[in-house]
């Protein structure tokens, strides 16, 4: 069985976080990576683009609809 782990945070919070806070978060991410990798459960990881560049894609009644941004309607 495979799982997906998505780590998301508000980008505005990240900008205001002092360097020691950022280092703590990166350390926690590194610990999670090492645990999963050590168990052979890590397949890959990449950063996502900023929220401002997001597009939501939906298919309704066979038609593809796109909306700028990660917004709920």
PDB file of N, CA and C in Angstrom, residues 3-66:
ATOM      1  N   UNK A   3       1.018   5.618   0.360  1.00  0.00           N
ATOM      2  CA  UNK A   3       0.348   6.776   0.934  1.00  0.00           C
ATOM      3  C   UNK A   3       0.974   8.042   0.384  1.00  0.00           C
ATOM      4  N   UNK A   4       0.222   9.109   0.416  1.00  0.00           N
ATOM      5  CA  UNK A   4       0.701  10.420   0.027  1.00  0.00           C
ATOM      6  C   UNK A   4       0.653  11.316   1.251  1.00  0.00           C
ATOM      7  N   UNK A   5       1.732  11.990   1.500  1.00  0.00           N
ATOM      8  CA  UNK A   5       1.779  12.938   2.609  1.00  0.00           C
ATOM      9  C   UNK A   5       1.993  14.323   2.008  1.00  0.00           C
ATOM     10  N   UNK A   6       1.028  15.179   2.171  1.00  0.00           N
ATOM     11  CA  UNK A   6       1.110  16.545   1.674  1.00  0.00           C
ATOM     12  C   UNK A   6       1.264  17.474   2.863  1.00  0.00           C
ATOM     13  N   UNK A   7       2.355  18.219   2.877  1.00  0.00           N
ATOM     14  CA  UNK A   7       2.595  19.170   3.950  1.00  0.00           C
ATOM     15  C   UNK A   7       2.269  20.552   3.398  1.00  0.00           C
ATOM     16  N   UNK A   8       1.274  21.193   3.999  1.00  0.00           N
ATOM     17  CA  UNK A   8       0.829  22.492   3.513  1.00  0.00           C
ATOM     18  C   UNK A   8       0.805  23.482   4.660  1.00  0.00           C
ATOM     19  N   UNK A   9       1.188  24.685   4.384  1.00  0.00           N
ATOM     20  CA  UNK A   9       1.109  25.756   5.359  1.00  0.00           C
ATOM     21  C   UNK A   9       0.828  27.051   4.618  1.00  0.00           C
ATOM     22  N   UNK A  10       0.270  27.998   5.300  1.00  0.00           N
ATOM     23  CA  UNK A  10       0.015  29.305   4.719  1.00  0.00           C
ATOM     24  C   UNK A  10       1.354  29.996   4.448  1.00  0.00           C
ATOM     25  N   UNK A  11       1.594  30.359   3.216  1.00  0.00           N
ATOM     26  CA  UNK A  11       2.877  30.973   2.836  1.00  0.00           C
ATOM     27  C   UNK A  11       3.169  32.241   3.624  1.00  0.00           C
ATOM     28  N   UNK A  12       2.140  32.971   4.001  1.00  0.00           N
ATOM     29  CA  UNK A  12       2.341  34.205   4.761  1.00  0.00           C
ATOM     30  C   UNK A  12       2.963  33.907   6.123  1.00  0.00           C
ATOM     31  N   UNK A  13       2.561  32.797   6.748  1.00  0.00           N
ATOM     32  CA  UNK A  13       3.152  32.408   8.033  1.00  0.00           C
ATOM     33  C   UNK A  13       4.635  32.091   7.878  1.00  0.00           C
ATOM     34  N   UNK A  14       5.001  31.468   6.779  1.00  0.00           N
ATOM     35  CA  UNK A  14       6.390  31.068   6.550  1.00  0.00           C
ATOM     36  C   UNK A  14       7.301  32.286   6.426  1.00  0.00           C
ATOM     37  N   UNK A  15       6.851  33.305   5.708  1.00  0.00           N
ATOM     38  CA  UNK A  15       7.650  34.521   5.504  1.00  0.00           C
ATOM     39  C   UNK A  15       7.928  35.212   6.834  1.00  0.00           C
ATOM     40  N   UNK A  16       6.957  35.198   7.727  1.00  0.00           N
ATOM     41  CA  UNK A  16       7.098  35.868   9.020  1.00  0.00           C
ATOM     42  C   UNK A  16       7.819  35.021  10.067  1.00  0.00           C
ATOM     43  N   UNK A  17       8.094  33.759   9.750  1.00  0.00           N
ATOM     44  CA  UNK A  17       8.737  32.866  10.715  1.00  0.00           C
ATOM     45  C   UNK A  17      10.233  33.178  10.788  1.00  0.00           C
ATOM     46  N   UNK A  18      10.772  33.388  11.989  1.00  0.00           N
ATOM     47  CA  UNK A  18      12.208  33.679  12.103  1.00  0.00           C
ATOM     48  C   UNK A  18      13.049  32.480  11.666  1.00  0.00           C
ATOM     49  N   UNK A  19      14.314  32.705  11.317  1.00  0.00           N
ATOM     50  CA  UNK A  19      15.175  31.627  10.825  1.00  0.00           C
ATOM     51  C   UNK A  19      15.219  30.396  11.738  1.00  0.00           C
ATOM     52  N   UNK A  20      15.215  30.597  13.051  1.00  0.00           N
ATOM     53  CA  UNK A  20      15.257  29.439  13.945  1.00  0.00           C
ATOM     54  C   UNK A  20      13.957  28.636  13.876  1.00  0.00           C
ATOM     55  N   UNK A  21      12.851  29.311  13.642  1.00  0.00           N
ATOM     56  CA  UNK A  21      11.573  28.622  13.452  1.00  0.00           C
ATOM     57  C   UNK A  21      11.558  27.837  12.155  1.00  0.00           C
ATOM     58  N   UNK A  22      12.102  28.441  11.080  1.00  0.00           N
ATOM     59  CA  UNK A  22      12.197  27.736   9.802  1.00  0.00           C
ATOM     60  C   UNK A  22      13.086  26.508   9.927  1.00  0.00           C
ATOM     61  N   UNK A  23      14.198  26.648  10.661  1.00  0.00           N
ATOM     62  CA  UNK A  23      15.117  25.517  10.857  1.00  0.00           C
ATOM     63  C   UNK A  23      14.421  24.390  11.614  1.00  0.00           C
ATOM     64  N   UNK A  24      13.578  24.743  12.590  1.00  0.00           N
ATOM     65  CA  UNK A  24      12.842  23.729  13.353  1.00  0.00           C
ATOM     66  C   UNK A  24      11.893  22.967  12.431  1.00  0.00           C
ATOM     67  N   UNK A  25      11.171  23.678  11.586  1.00  0.00           N
ATOM     68  CA  UNK A  25      10.231  23.037  10.659  1.00  0.00           C
ATOM     69  C   UNK A  25      10.995  22.127   9.690  1.00  0.00           C
ATOM     70  N   UNK A  26      12.090  22.624   9.117  1.00  0.00           N
ATOM     71  CA  UNK A  26      12.887  21.801   8.210  1.00  0.00           C
ATOM     72  C   UNK A  26      13.415  20.565   8.915  1.00  0.00           C
ATOM     73  N   UNK A  27      13.796  20.706  10.194  1.00  0.00           N
ATOM     74  CA  UNK A  27      14.267  19.560  10.967  1.00  0.00           C
ATOM     75  C   UNK A  27      13.182  18.507  11.130  1.00  0.00           C
ATOM     76  N   UNK A  28      11.945  18.955  11.365  1.00  0.00           N
ATOM     77  CA  UNK A  28      10.822  18.023  11.491  1.00  0.00           C
ATOM     78  C   UNK A  28      10.548  17.322  10.166  1.00  0.00           C
ATOM     79  N   UNK A  29      10.635  18.056   9.075  1.00  0.00           N
ATOM     80  CA  UNK A  29      10.451  17.445   7.747  1.00  0.00           C
ATOM     81  C   UNK A  29      11.550  16.418   7.488  1.00  0.00           C
ATOM     82  N   UNK A  30      12.779  16.757   7.861  1.00  0.00           N
ATOM     83  CA  UNK A  30      13.913  15.850   7.664  1.00  0.00           C
ATOM     84  C   UNK A  30      13.723  14.570   8.481  1.00  0.00           C
ATOM     85  N   UNK A  31      13.227  14.700   9.708  1.00  0.00           N
ATOM     86  CA  UNK A  31      12.994  13.521  10.550  1.00  0.00           C
ATOM     87  C   UNK A  31      11.942  12.606   9.925  1.00  0.00           C
ATOM     88  N   UNK A  32      10.881  13.193   9.381  1.00  0.00           N
ATOM     89  CA  UNK A  32       9.845  12.403   8.716  1.00  0.00           C
ATOM     90  C   UNK A  32      10.420  11.703   7.491  1.00  0.00           C
ATOM     91  N   UNK A  33      11.210  12.422   6.699  1.00  0.00           N
ATOM     92  CA  UNK A  33      11.858  11.824   5.528  1.00  0.00           C
ATOM     93  C   UNK A  33      12.739  10.644   5.938  1.00  0.00           C
ATOM     94  N   UNK A  34      13.572  10.832   6.957  1.00  0.00           N
ATOM     95  CA  UNK A  34      14.488   9.774   7.379  1.00  0.00           C
ATOM     96  C   UNK A  34      13.737   8.539   7.872  1.00  0.00           C
ATOM     97  N   UNK A  35      12.633   8.753   8.589  1.00  0.00           N
ATOM     98  CA  UNK A  35      11.820   7.637   9.058  1.00  0.00           C
ATOM     99  C   UNK A  35      11.235   6.859   7.877  1.00  0.00           C
ATOM    100  N   UNK A  36      10.596   7.577   6.953  1.00  0.00           N
ATOM    101  CA  UNK A  36       9.973   6.925   5.797  1.00  0.00           C
ATOM    102  C   UNK A  36      11.020   6.285   4.904  1.00  0.00           C
ATOM    103  N   UNK A  37      12.111   6.961   4.664  1.00  0.00           N
ATOM    104  CA  UNK A  37      13.160   6.424   3.803  1.00  0.00           C
ATOM    105  C   UNK A  37      13.796   5.185   4.430  1.00  0.00           C
ATOM    106  N   UNK A  38      14.022   5.221   5.740  1.00  0.00           N
ATOM    107  CA  UNK A  38      14.607   4.087   6.435  1.00  0.00           C
ATOM    108  C   UNK A  38      13.731   2.851   6.380  1.00  0.00           C
ATOM    109  N   UNK A  39      12.446   3.026   6.242  1.00  0.00           N
ATOM    110  CA  UNK A  39      11.498   1.909   6.133  1.00  0.00           C
ATOM    111  C   UNK A  39      11.234   1.508   4.682  1.00  0.00           C
ATOM    112  N   UNK A  40      11.897   2.204   3.756  1.00  0.00           N
ATOM    113  CA  UNK A  40      11.666   1.918   2.336  1.00  0.00           C
ATOM    114  C   UNK A  40      10.325   2.424   1.846  1.00  0.00           C
ATOM    115  N   UNK A  41       9.765   3.414   2.522  1.00  0.00           N
ATOM    116  CA  UNK A  41       8.439   3.925   2.185  1.00  0.00           C
ATOM    117  C   UNK A  41       8.468   5.276   1.484  1.00  0.00           C
ATOM    118  N   UNK A  42       9.648   5.804   1.231  1.00  0.00           N
ATOM    119  CA  UNK A  42       9.744   7.115   0.605  1.00  0.00           C
ATOM    120  C   UNK A  42       9.977   6.945  -0.890  1.00  0.00           C
ATOM    121  N   UNK A  43       9.108   7.550  -1.695  1.00  0.00           N
ATOM    122  CA  UNK A  43       9.227   7.429  -3.149  1.00  0.00           C
ATOM    123  C   UNK A  43       9.746   8.710  -3.787  1.00  0.00           C
ATOM    124  N   UNK A  44       9.565   9.856  -3.152  1.00  0.00           N
ATOM    125  CA  UNK A  44      10.031  11.106  -3.735  1.00  0.00           C
ATOM    126  C   UNK A  44       9.350  12.280  -3.072  1.00  0.00           C
ATOM    127  N   UNK A  45       9.858  13.456  -3.364  1.00  0.00           N
ATOM    128  CA  UNK A  45       9.268  14.654  -2.791  1.00  0.00           C
ATOM    129  C   UNK A  45       9.717  15.889  -3.544  1.00  0.00           C
ATOM    130  N   UNK A  46       8.826  16.792  -3.688  1.00  0.00           N
ATOM    131  CA  UNK A  46       9.105  18.045  -4.386  1.00  0.00           C
ATOM    132  C   UNK A  46       8.289  19.157  -3.762  1.00  0.00           C
ATOM    133  N   UNK A  47       8.801  20.362  -3.854  1.00  0.00           N
ATOM    134  CA  UNK A  47       8.042  21.525  -3.418  1.00  0.00           C
ATOM    135  C   UNK A  47       7.009  21.897  -4.462  1.00  0.00           C
ATOM    136  N   UNK A  48       5.937  22.481  -4.021  1.00  0.00           N
ATOM    137  CA  UNK A  48       4.906  22.959  -4.939  1.00  0.00           C
ATOM    138  C   UNK A  48       5.125  24.432  -5.243  1.00  0.00           C
ATOM    139  N   UNK A  49       4.535  24.884  -6.320  1.00  0.00           N
ATOM    140  CA  UNK A  49       4.598  26.297  -6.683  1.00  0.00           C
ATOM    141  C   UNK A  49       3.782  27.106  -5.674  1.00  0.00           C
ATOM    142  N   UNK A  50       4.027  28.409  -5.582  1.00  0.00           N
ATOM    143  CA  UNK A  50       3.262  29.253  -4.661  1.00  0.00           C
ATOM    144  C   UNK A  50       1.761  29.226  -4.960  1.00  0.00           C
ATOM    145  N   UNK A  51       0.958  29.447  -3.942  1.00  0.00           N
ATOM    146  CA  UNK A  51      -0.498  29.435  -4.074  1.00  0.00           C
ATOM    147  C   UNK A  51      -0.965  30.386  -5.178  1.00  0.00           C
ATOM    148  N   UNK A  52      -0.306  31.525  -5.325  1.00  0.00           N
ATOM    149  CA  UNK A  52      -0.721  32.522  -6.324  1.00  0.00           C
ATOM    150  C   UNK A  52      -0.707  31.966  -7.740  1.00  0.00           C
ATOM    151  N   UNK A  53       0.057  30.910  -7.992  1.00  0.00           N
ATOM    152  CA  UNK A  53       0.131  30.351  -9.346  1.00  0.00           C
ATOM    153  C   UNK A  53      -0.772  29.128  -9.532  1.00  0.00           C
ATOM    154  N   UNK A  54      -1.584  28.810  -8.527  1.00  0.00           N
ATOM    155  CA  UNK A  54      -2.404  27.598  -8.553  1.00  0.00           C
ATOM    156  C   UNK A  54      -3.576  27.710  -9.516  1.00  0.00           C
ATOM    157  N   UNK A  55      -3.966  26.560 -10.047  1.00  0.00           N
ATOM    158  CA  UNK A  55      -5.166  26.436 -10.869  1.00  0.00           C
ATOM    159  C   UNK A  55      -5.900  25.182 -10.423  1.00  0.00           C
ATOM    160  N   UNK A  56      -7.192  25.300 -10.199  1.00  0.00           N
ATOM    161  CA  UNK A  56      -8.020  24.152  -9.851  1.00  0.00           C
ATOM    162  C   UNK A  56      -8.597  23.597 -11.149  1.00  0.00           C
ATOM    163  N   UNK A  57      -8.488  22.280 -11.334  1.00  0.00           N
ATOM    164  CA  UNK A  57      -9.030  21.620 -12.519  1.00  0.00           C
ATOM    165  C   UNK A  57     -10.115  20.650 -12.065  1.00  0.00           C
ATOM    166  N   UNK A  58     -11.300  20.783 -12.641  1.00  0.00           N
ATOM    167  CA  UNK A  58     -12.422  19.900 -12.318  1.00  0.00           C
ATOM    168  C   UNK A  58     -13.019  19.381 -13.627  1.00  0.00           C
ATOM    169  N   UNK A  59     -13.559  18.186 -13.559  1.00  0.00           N
ATOM    170  CA  UNK A  59     -14.288  17.635 -14.700  1.00  0.00           C
ATOM    171  C   UNK A  59     -15.725  17.425 -14.251  1.00  0.00           C
ATOM    172  N   UNK A  60     -16.649  18.081 -14.948  1.00  0.00           N
ATOM    173  CA  UNK A  60     -18.081  17.981 -14.646  1.00  0.00           C
ATOM    174  C   UNK A  60     -18.816  17.671 -15.942  1.00  0.00           C
ATOM    175  N   UNK A  61     -19.586  16.601 -15.922  1.00  0.00           N
ATOM    176  CA  UNK A  61     -20.365  16.190 -17.094  1.00  0.00           C
ATOM    177  C   UNK A  61     -19.485  16.092 -18.340  1.00  0.00           C
ATOM    178  N   UNK A  62     -18.271  15.579 -18.163  1.00  0.00           N
ATOM    179  CA  UNK A  62     -17.365  15.381 -19.286  1.00  0.00           C
ATOM    180  C   UNK A  62     -16.652  16.632 -19.761  1.00  0.00           C
ATOM    181  N   UNK A  63     -16.896  17.768 -19.116  1.00  0.00           N
ATOM    182  CA  UNK A  63     -16.245  19.019 -19.500  1.00  0.00           C
ATOM    183  C   UNK A  63     -15.203  19.396 -18.461  1.00  0.00           C
ATOM    184  N   UNK A  64     -14.050  19.848 -18.926  1.00  0.00           N
ATOM    185  CA  UNK A  64     -12.971  20.280 -18.040  1.00  0.00           C
ATOM    186  C   UNK A  64     -13.145  21.751 -17.718  1.00  0.00           C
ATOM    187  N   UNK A  65     -13.162  22.057 -16.429  1.00  0.00           N
ATOM    188  CA  UNK A  65     -13.304  23.433 -15.965  1.00  0.00           C
ATOM    189  C   UNK A  65     -12.054  23.816 -15.191  1.00  0.00           C
ATOM    190  N   UNK A  66     -11.529  25.005 -15.444  1.00  0.00           N
ATOM    191  CA  UNK A  66     -10.365  25.488 -14.696  1.00  0.00           C
ATOM    192  C   UNK A  66     -10.716  26.797 -14.003  1.00  0.00           C
TER     193      UNK A  66
END
